[in-house]
Amino acid sequence: MIGGSKAGSAAERPAGDPPAKDVSARDRPDGTRVSLRQVLWGLVLALALPAILVAAGGFYSIYRADQQATDRRLQETVRALSLSLDREIEKAVLALQVMALSPHIANGDFEAFYRQAENVSLAEPSWISLFEPGGRALVNTRIPYGSPLPDSNRLNVLRQVQETRKPHLSDLDVGPVSGRSRITLDVPVILDDKVAYILSLAMGPDAFQAIIRDQQIADGWNAAVLDRAGKIVARSRSPEQYVGQFASPYVREAIAAAPEGNLQSVTLDGIPVRTYFSQSQTYGWAFAISMPEAEIAQSVQRSLFWLTILAGVALSGILLAALLSRAIAKPIDRLVAAAHALGRRQEVTGSATTRVLEFDTIQKALSEAATDIRTHEQEREEALIRMAESEARLRLALNAGDLGSWEFTPSTGAFVTSAACRANFGRAPNEPFTYADLVGAIHPEDRQEQADAVAQAIANRTDLHVEYRAIWPDGSEHWIRVSGRARIAADGRLSMVGVSQDVTEQRLADERQALLLHELNHRVKNTLATVQSVASLTRRSAENGDPGAWAAFIDRLHGLSKTHDLLTNSQWQGALLEDVLKNELEPYQDPLRQRIRLRGPRINLQPNAVLALGLAVHELATNAIKYGSLSVPDGKVHVMWALTSGSNPPALLVEWVESGGPPVRKPERQGFGTKLIQRGLAQQLGGEIKLDFAPSGARCVVTFPITTLAPDLGDEGEPQKRYAS
């Protein structure tokens, strides 16, 4: 109600509002303006008929504005929820793409990948599978590793993912193994620029039901998530009854016709509604919200009631409509337009005057409100984006580093852990895990160290850094690295916040590195001892006047280098006897491969035997090139080897036979090569060498025991005649 005096106006003004400024004539642009109070007094004197008519238009405009605002608000809501649905799916896609980079897949260690996949934090119920493009199942986290797995019945989908190299999201169906409703997300695993495997995530509808629950849909309303076929994946009302059924034909036809919009329809449980929908452009799924028609009818009935009353009163004010309608209708229209613009989040200008003081004040207030709303919305959106980016970076950093987060409050004993932290101690994602459980899981020998480190960090307000062994429920032992920092909450309570990480692999890697360094040191010493022996013998030959001693020394070092290359290619796991012989004799072989013939069983030599026998073959080949069968075009060399069982212990016998060369004469003294062969084989392998200088060609028989030899397995897993000395 409007007062009739200045005192009344002051009394009605809220106590916290500043007093209205006196608007003088010089502050009134575009001529003198009439106050709303004066106009209303005129309307009262004229039986208030024009005001009633304007009010009728206002009620109708408000009704229309409310209806349009409701349409826009609900349409924007389903659009935002559709984007939220896309983000939820994209998070699952990103998680699978990160898992697709797992080194366990590239190494073919599917059991390790199974354990890694089990520790991934995903919405329940969900499970991860790994398929070959042909459909053979390799891993399924729903079934214990090693159990028989059925082949995939989705060969078309796997073929599509292989061909497109893009993720694929299925519609809602029933899994052949679990027998439960599921949605499957498939991501290619690319190795060496080809799709080697298909990584699949099967999710239950509950993962999408949580999106609807978070929206707190009003009672009587209905919200639903639909897949590409129009099947209901999640629903706010009676999901247990309708999930898996198709939406009404009207809704499916509307979604097929346009990516978003609204329509009049009837829900599956028979309620007339107005449905608003928005379809994802990325995955083809849709989000729909239905508002009961009864709520819309109530708004119409209220407007019709007041319009009926106003229509009756209007009959008595028709004569005055022409006189006063111009003074009030135009400002009201501007205010209505400004209100519509404000509802649409558009700019509201207040520069043009309405010639009515109160209307100008309202118009200015609407303009300022629109500006403030845009500013606040922009600030809110920026804040939400920063928060989302910060949360995403933190989550990505923790997941990338396999870090679990935790918080411990000593005063209350409260211990809050993330799923990754519980996984570091062998616990399930939803398994309770107290601080007492943590202490109980620590190896008894490491508990005191952990307790002292925590107590010192709390007492001195310093950072916590400690590593200890944890015993998992399955009895396995793991190394855990824990880092934390003390903080004071707003209520003054002290707590420790930090991260945990399973560093078992790093510990094992450090131990392996130390072992490899020790082995490398041992092998380098053996190699240096061999070089020292060669150098010593070469020096003696040079002192005896041999002019080719230095060249022979260089050749022997080159042969030793080639033997080292052979061992390096096998990572010092030994080498085949045939490869050792070819390594030295291949440069002298003829195109038809008849000049040098090698024959014998598959024999694998250990590194020390490779070095000793390599030097011996090098000396024999050098002698054959200078003086023996390889010095003439028709000369030949046959090398045969076998395992002898008659001697005790058994021995490896290697026979070198030359033929087709110049006549051989027995040397008058023992040469440098013979000394080197005998020293290498006799001292390093306990072997024996016999030389026969027959005129038809030199013959050398090398024998060394194989009491320490161990059998090896061939390519098919069957025992072969392959041994290591």
PDB file of N, CA, C and O in Angstrom, residues 355-403:
ATOM      1  N   ARG A 355       9.816   9.455 -18.139  1.00  0.00           N
ATOM      2  CA  ARG A 355       9.103  10.638 -17.646  1.00  0.00           C
ATOM      3  C   ARG A 355       8.342  10.359 -16.351  1.00  0.00           C
ATOM      4  O   ARG A 355       7.531  11.178 -15.924  1.00  0.00           O
ATOM      5  N   VAL A 356       8.581   9.201 -15.752  1.00  0.00           N
ATOM      6  CA  VAL A 356       8.010   8.891 -14.441  1.00  0.00           C
ATOM      7  C   VAL A 356       9.178   8.570 -13.518  1.00  0.00           C
ATOM      8  O   VAL A 356       9.991   7.696 -13.801  1.00  0.00           O
ATOM      9  N   LEU A 357       9.250   9.326 -12.401  1.00  0.00           N
ATOM     10  CA  LEU A 357      10.407   9.231 -11.510  1.00  0.00           C
ATOM     11  C   LEU A 357      10.627   7.811 -11.023  1.00  0.00           C
ATOM     12  O   LEU A 357      11.733   7.266 -11.102  1.00  0.00           O
ATOM     13  N   GLU A 358       9.599   7.169 -10.499  1.00  0.00           N
ATOM     14  CA  GLU A 358       9.760   5.831  -9.947  1.00  0.00           C
ATOM     15  C   GLU A 358      10.114   4.815 -11.023  1.00  0.00           C
ATOM     16  O   GLU A 358      10.890   3.887 -10.800  1.00  0.00           O
ATOM     17  N   PHE A 359       9.511   4.971 -12.226  1.00  0.00           N
ATOM     18  CA  PHE A 359       9.840   4.047 -13.308  1.00  0.00           C
ATOM     19  C   PHE A 359      11.298   4.184 -13.732  1.00  0.00           C
ATOM     20  O   PHE A 359      11.977   3.195 -14.015  1.00  0.00           O
ATOM     21  N   ASP A 360      11.760   5.444 -13.789  1.00  0.00           N
ATOM     22  CA  ASP A 360      13.174   5.635 -14.126  1.00  0.00           C
ATOM     23  C   ASP A 360      14.078   5.011 -13.074  1.00  0.00           C
ATOM     24  O   ASP A 360      15.124   4.438 -13.379  1.00  0.00           O
ATOM     25  N   THR A 361      13.669   5.161 -11.806  1.00  0.00           N
ATOM     26  CA  THR A 361      14.474   4.563 -10.728  1.00  0.00           C
ATOM     27  C   THR A 361      14.504   3.048 -10.858  1.00  0.00           C
ATOM     28  O   THR A 361      15.551   2.400 -10.697  1.00  0.00           O
ATOM     29  N   ILE A 362      13.329   2.449 -11.148  1.00  0.00           N
ATOM     30  CA  ILE A 362      13.276   0.993 -11.313  1.00  0.00           C
ATOM     31  C   ILE A 362      14.101   0.558 -12.523  1.00  0.00           C
ATOM     32  O   ILE A 362      14.836  -0.432 -12.487  1.00  0.00           O
ATOM     33  N   GLN A 363      13.954   1.312 -13.617  1.00  0.00           N
ATOM     34  CA  GLN A 363      14.707   0.966 -14.827  1.00  0.00           C
ATOM     35  C   GLN A 363      16.205   1.037 -14.582  1.00  0.00           C
ATOM     36  O   GLN A 363      16.979   0.169 -15.029  1.00  0.00           O
ATOM     37  N   LYS A 364      16.618   2.064 -13.837  1.00  0.00           N
ATOM     38  CA  LYS A 364      18.036   2.172 -13.502  1.00  0.00           C
ATOM     39  C   LYS A 364      18.480   1.017 -12.612  1.00  0.00           C
ATOM     40  O   LYS A 364      19.573   0.458 -12.777  1.00  0.00           O
ATOM     41  N   ALA A 365      17.595   0.659 -11.655  1.00  0.00           N
ATOM     42  CA  ALA A 365      17.927  -0.461 -10.769  1.00  0.00           C
ATOM     43  C   ALA A 365      18.040  -1.767 -11.557  1.00  0.00           C
ATOM     44  O   ALA A 365      18.916  -2.598 -11.296  1.00  0.00           O
ATOM     45  N   LEU A 366      17.112  -1.969 -12.524  1.00  0.00           N
ATOM     46  CA  LEU A 366      17.201  -3.167 -13.362  1.00  0.00           C
ATOM     47  C   LEU A 366      18.492  -3.191 -14.167  1.00  0.00           C
ATOM     48  O   LEU A 366      19.124  -4.236 -14.336  1.00  0.00           O
ATOM     49  N   SER A 367      18.875  -2.025 -14.711  1.00  0.00           N
ATOM     50  CA  SER A 367      20.121  -1.953 -15.475  1.00  0.00           C
ATOM     51  C   SER A 367      21.318  -2.295 -14.601  1.00  0.00           C
ATOM     52  O   SER A 367      22.203  -3.060 -14.994  1.00  0.00           O
ATOM     53  N   GLU A 368      21.342  -1.714 -13.382  1.00  0.00           N
ATOM     54  CA  GLU A 368      22.448  -2.014 -12.468  1.00  0.00           C
ATOM     55  C   GLU A 368      22.427  -3.479 -12.036  1.00  0.00           C
ATOM     56  O   GLU A 368      23.482  -4.116 -11.907  1.00  0.00           O
ATOM     57  N   ALA A 369      21.192  -4.010 -11.826  1.00  0.00           N
ATOM     58  CA  ALA A 369      21.095  -5.418 -11.431  1.00  0.00           C
ATOM     59  C   ALA A 369      21.611  -6.328 -12.539  1.00  0.00           C
ATOM     60  O   ALA A 369      22.296  -7.329 -12.283  1.00  0.00           O
ATOM     61  N   ALA A 370      21.252  -5.997 -13.791  1.00  0.00           N
ATOM     62  CA  ALA A 370      21.743  -6.804 -14.909  1.00  0.00           C
ATOM     63  C   ALA A 370      23.263  -6.783 -14.984  1.00  0.00           C
ATOM     64  O   ALA A 370      23.909  -7.809 -15.223  1.00  0.00           O
ATOM     65  N   THR A 371      23.835  -5.591 -14.777  1.00  0.00           N
ATOM     66  CA  THR A 371      25.299  -5.478 -14.801  1.00  0.00           C
ATOM     67  C   THR A 371      25.918  -6.298 -13.680  1.00  0.00           C
ATOM     68  O   THR A 371      26.908  -7.016 -13.876  1.00  0.00           O
ATOM     69  N   ASP A 372      25.329  -6.180 -12.463  1.00  0.00           N
ATOM     70  CA  ASP A 372      25.856  -6.935 -11.322  1.00  0.00           C
ATOM     71  C   ASP A 372      25.724  -8.438 -11.544  1.00  0.00           C
ATOM     72  O   ASP A 372      26.636  -9.212 -11.205  1.00  0.00           O
ATOM     73  N   ILE A 373      24.585  -8.864 -12.129  1.00  0.00           N
ATOM     74  CA  ILE A 373      24.388 -10.294 -12.365  1.00  0.00           C
ATOM     75  C   ILE A 373      25.431 -10.830 -13.344  1.00  0.00           C
ATOM     76  O   ILE A 373      26.023 -11.897 -13.135  1.00  0.00           O
ATOM     77  N   ARG A 374      25.657 -10.076 -14.423  1.00  0.00           N
ATOM     78  CA  ARG A 374      26.663 -10.524 -15.394  1.00  0.00           C
ATOM     79  C   ARG A 374      28.047 -10.588 -14.764  1.00  0.00           C
ATOM     80  O   ARG A 374      28.816 -11.519 -15.003  1.00  0.00           O
ATOM     81  N   THR A 375      28.356  -9.563 -13.942  1.00  0.00           N
ATOM     82  CA  THR A 375      29.675  -9.552 -13.281  1.00  0.00           C
ATOM     83  C   THR A 375      29.822 -10.742 -12.338  1.00  0.00           C
ATOM     84  O   THR A 375      30.844 -11.444 -12.335  1.00  0.00           O
ATOM     85  N   HIS A 376      28.763 -10.968 -11.527  1.00  0.00           N
ATOM     86  CA  HIS A 376      28.836 -12.069 -10.566  1.00  0.00           C
ATOM     87  C   HIS A 376      28.884 -13.425 -11.270  1.00  0.00           C
ATOM     88  O   HIS A 376      29.603 -14.334 -10.830  1.00  0.00           O
ATOM     89  N   GLU A 377      28.099 -13.573 -12.337  1.00  0.00           N
ATOM     90  CA  GLU A 377      28.130 -14.844 -13.060  1.00  0.00           C
ATOM     91  C   GLU A 377      29.498 -15.096 -13.686  1.00  0.00           C
ATOM     92  O   GLU A 377      30.009 -16.217 -13.664  1.00  0.00           O
ATOM     93  N   GLN A 378      30.090 -14.041 -14.232  1.00  0.00           N
ATOM     94  CA  GLN A 378      31.419 -14.199 -14.820  1.00  0.00           C
ATOM     95  C   GLN A 378      32.442 -14.570 -13.759  1.00  0.00           C
ATOM     96  O   GLN A 378      33.273 -15.460 -13.962  1.00  0.00           O
ATOM     97  N   GLU A 379      32.383 -13.875 -12.613  1.00  0.00           N
ATOM     98  CA  GLU A 379      33.310 -14.203 -11.530  1.00  0.00           C
ATOM     99  C   GLU A 379      33.082 -15.620 -11.019  1.00  0.00           C
ATOM    100  O   GLU A 379      34.034 -16.348 -10.723  1.00  0.00           O
ATOM    101  N   ARG A 380      31.808 -16.024 -10.935  1.00  0.00           N
ATOM    102  CA  ARG A 380      31.498 -17.374 -10.458  1.00  0.00           C
ATOM    103  C   ARG A 380      32.013 -18.423 -11.440  1.00  0.00           C
ATOM    104  O   ARG A 380      32.602 -19.429 -11.029  1.00  0.00           O
ATOM    105  N   GLU A 381      31.777 -18.202 -12.746  1.00  0.00           N
ATOM    106  CA  GLU A 381      32.257 -19.152 -13.733  1.00  0.00           C
ATOM    107  C   GLU A 381      33.780 -19.257 -13.718  1.00  0.00           C
ATOM    108  O   GLU A 381      34.338 -20.353 -13.806  1.00  0.00           O
ATOM    109  N   GLU A 382      34.456 -18.111 -13.582  1.00  0.00           N
ATOM    110  CA  GLU A 382      35.917 -18.139 -13.533  1.00  0.00           C
ATOM    111  C   GLU A 382      36.412 -18.892 -12.301  1.00  0.00           C
ATOM    112  O   GLU A 382      37.375 -19.659 -12.366  1.00  0.00           O
ATOM    113  N   ALA A 383      35.719 -18.659 -11.163  1.00  0.00           N
ATOM    114  CA  ALA A 383      36.116 -19.354  -9.939  1.00  0.00           C
ATOM    115  C   ALA A 383      35.892 -20.860 -10.075  1.00  0.00           C
ATOM    116  O   ALA A 383      36.731 -21.671  -9.649  1.00  0.00           O
ATOM    117  N   LEU A 384      34.738 -21.247 -10.664  1.00  0.00           N
ATOM    118  CA  LEU A 384      34.463 -22.669 -10.843  1.00  0.00           C
ATOM    119  C   LEU A 384      35.481 -23.311 -11.788  1.00  0.00           C
ATOM    120  O   LEU A 384      35.917 -24.445 -11.560  1.00  0.00           O
ATOM    121  N   ILE A 385      35.835 -22.596 -12.840  1.00  0.00           N
ATOM    122  CA  ILE A 385      36.830 -23.137 -13.787  1.00  0.00           C
ATOM    123  C   ILE A 385      38.179 -23.324 -13.098  1.00  0.00           C
ATOM    124  O   ILE A 385      38.851 -24.346 -13.268  1.00  0.00           O
ATOM    125  N   ARG A 386      38.582 -22.301 -12.302  1.00  0.00           N
ATOM    126  CA  ARG A 386      39.864 -22.434 -11.588  1.00  0.00           C
ATOM    127  C   ARG A 386      39.839 -23.591 -10.599  1.00  0.00           C
ATOM    128  O   ARG A 386      40.805 -24.351 -10.482  1.00  0.00           O
ATOM    129  N   MET A 387      38.703 -23.734  -9.885  1.00  0.00           N
ATOM    130  CA  MET A 387      38.597 -24.836  -8.929  1.00  0.00           C
ATOM    131  C   MET A 387      38.643 -26.184  -9.649  1.00  0.00           C
ATOM    132  O   MET A 387      39.316 -27.117  -9.198  1.00  0.00           O
ATOM    133  N   ALA A 388      37.904 -26.284 -10.767  1.00  0.00           N
ATOM    134  CA  ALA A 388      37.889 -27.554 -11.505  1.00  0.00           C
ATOM    135  C   ALA A 388      39.275 -27.887 -12.058  1.00  0.00           C
ATOM    136  O   ALA A 388      39.719 -29.040 -12.009  1.00  0.00           O
ATOM    137  N   GLU A 389      39.963 -26.872 -12.599  1.00  0.00           N
ATOM    138  CA  GLU A 389      41.310 -27.115 -13.133  1.00  0.00           C
ATOM    139  C   GLU A 389      42.275 -27.520 -12.027  1.00  0.00           C
ATOM    140  O   GLU A 389      43.099 -28.409 -12.195  1.00  0.00           O
ATOM    141  N   SER A 390      42.168 -26.837 -10.873  1.00  0.00           N
ATOM    142  CA  SER A 390      43.058 -27.173  -9.755  1.00  0.00           C
ATOM    143  C   SER A 390      42.802 -28.590  -9.261  1.00  0.00           C
ATOM    144  O   SER A 390      43.739 -29.358  -9.025  1.00  0.00           O
ATOM    145  N   GLU A 391      41.511 -28.959  -9.143  1.00  0.00           N
ATOM    146  CA  GLU A 391      41.183 -30.304  -8.693  1.00  0.00           C
ATOM    147  C   GLU A 391      41.645 -31.343  -9.698  1.00  0.00           C
ATOM    148  O   GLU A 391      42.168 -32.391  -9.335  1.00  0.00           O
ATOM    149  N   ALA A 392      41.448 -31.043 -10.990  1.00  0.00           N
ATOM    150  CA  ALA A 392      41.877 -31.993 -12.024  1.00  0.00           C
ATOM    151  C   ALA A 392      43.397 -32.170 -12.021  1.00  0.00           C
ATOM    152  O   ALA A 392      43.901 -33.284 -12.176  1.00  0.00           O
ATOM    153  N   ARG A 393      44.135 -31.044 -11.862  1.00  0.00           N
ATOM    154  CA  ARG A 393      45.607 -31.153 -11.828  1.00  0.00           C
ATOM    155  C   ARG A 393      46.057 -31.980 -10.631  1.00  0.00           C
ATOM    156  O   ARG A 393      46.968 -32.807 -10.745  1.00  0.00           O
ATOM    157  N   LEU A 394      45.430 -31.733  -9.466  1.00  0.00           N
ATOM    158  CA  LEU A 394      45.815 -32.486  -8.277  1.00  0.00           C
ATOM    159  C   LEU A 394      45.526 -33.974  -8.466  1.00  0.00           C
ATOM    160  O   LEU A 394      46.364 -34.825  -8.156  1.00  0.00           O
ATOM    161  N   ARG A 395      44.323 -34.292  -8.977  1.00  0.00           N
ATOM    162  CA  ARG A 395      43.964 -35.691  -9.168  1.00  0.00           C
ATOM    163  C   ARG A 395      44.890 -36.354 -10.181  1.00  0.00           C
ATOM    164  O   ARG A 395      45.337 -37.484 -10.001  1.00  0.00           O
ATOM    165  N   LEU A 396      45.186 -35.629 -11.278  1.00  0.00           N
ATOM    166  CA  LEU A 396      46.069 -36.182 -12.301  1.00  0.00           C
ATOM    167  C   LEU A 396      47.473 -36.400 -11.757  1.00  0.00           C
ATOM    168  O   LEU A 396      48.112 -37.417 -12.037  1.00  0.00           O
ATOM    169  N   ALA A 397      47.960 -35.435 -10.958  1.00  0.00           N
ATOM    170  CA  ALA A 397      49.302 -35.576 -10.387  1.00  0.00           C
ATOM    171  C   ALA A 397      49.375 -36.773  -9.446  1.00  0.00           C
ATOM    172  O   ALA A 397      50.331 -37.550  -9.477  1.00  0.00           O
ATOM    173  N   LEU A 398      48.354 -36.949  -8.600  1.00  0.00           N
ATOM    174  CA  LEU A 398      48.350 -38.075  -7.673  1.00  0.00           C
ATOM    175  C   LEU A 398      48.277 -39.397  -8.429  1.00  0.00           C
ATOM    176  O   LEU A 398      48.997 -40.356  -8.108  1.00  0.00           O
ATOM    177  N   ASN A 399      47.407 -39.468  -9.453  1.00  0.00           N
ATOM    178  CA  ASN A 399      47.271 -40.707 -10.209  1.00  0.00           C
ATOM    179  C   ASN A 399      48.530 -41.006 -11.007  1.00  0.00           C
ATOM    180  O   ASN A 399      48.961 -42.160 -11.116  1.00  0.00           O
ATOM    181  N   ALA A 400      49.140 -39.940 -11.596  1.00  0.00           N
ATOM    182  CA  ALA A 400      50.341 -40.152 -12.400  1.00  0.00           C
ATOM    183  C   ALA A 400      51.493 -40.673 -11.547  1.00  0.00           C
ATOM    184  O   ALA A 400      52.312 -41.458 -12.022  1.00  0.00           O
ATOM    185  N   GLY A 401      51.572 -40.216 -10.323  1.00  0.00           N
ATOM    186  CA  GLY A 401      52.653 -40.658  -9.451  1.00  0.00           C
ATOM    187  C   GLY A 401      52.293 -41.843  -8.582  1.00  0.00           C
ATOM    188  O   GLY A 401      53.069 -42.223  -7.703  1.00  0.00           O
ATOM    189  N   ASP A 402      51.120 -42.474  -8.809  1.00  0.00           N
ATOM    190  CA  ASP A 402      50.648 -43.582  -7.967  1.00  0.00           C
ATOM    191  C   ASP A 402      50.707 -43.200  -6.489  1.00  0.00           C
ATOM    192  O   ASP A 402      51.159 -43.978  -5.634  1.00  0.00           O
ATOM    193  N   LEU A 403      50.270 -41.977  -6.195  1.00  0.00           N
ATOM    194  CA  LEU A 403      50.322 -41.461  -4.835  1.00  0.00           C
ATOM    195  C   LEU A 403      48.952 -41.568  -4.181  1.00  0.00           C
ATOM    196  O   LEU A 403      47.930 -41.283  -4.807  1.00  0.00           O
TER     197      LEU A 403
END
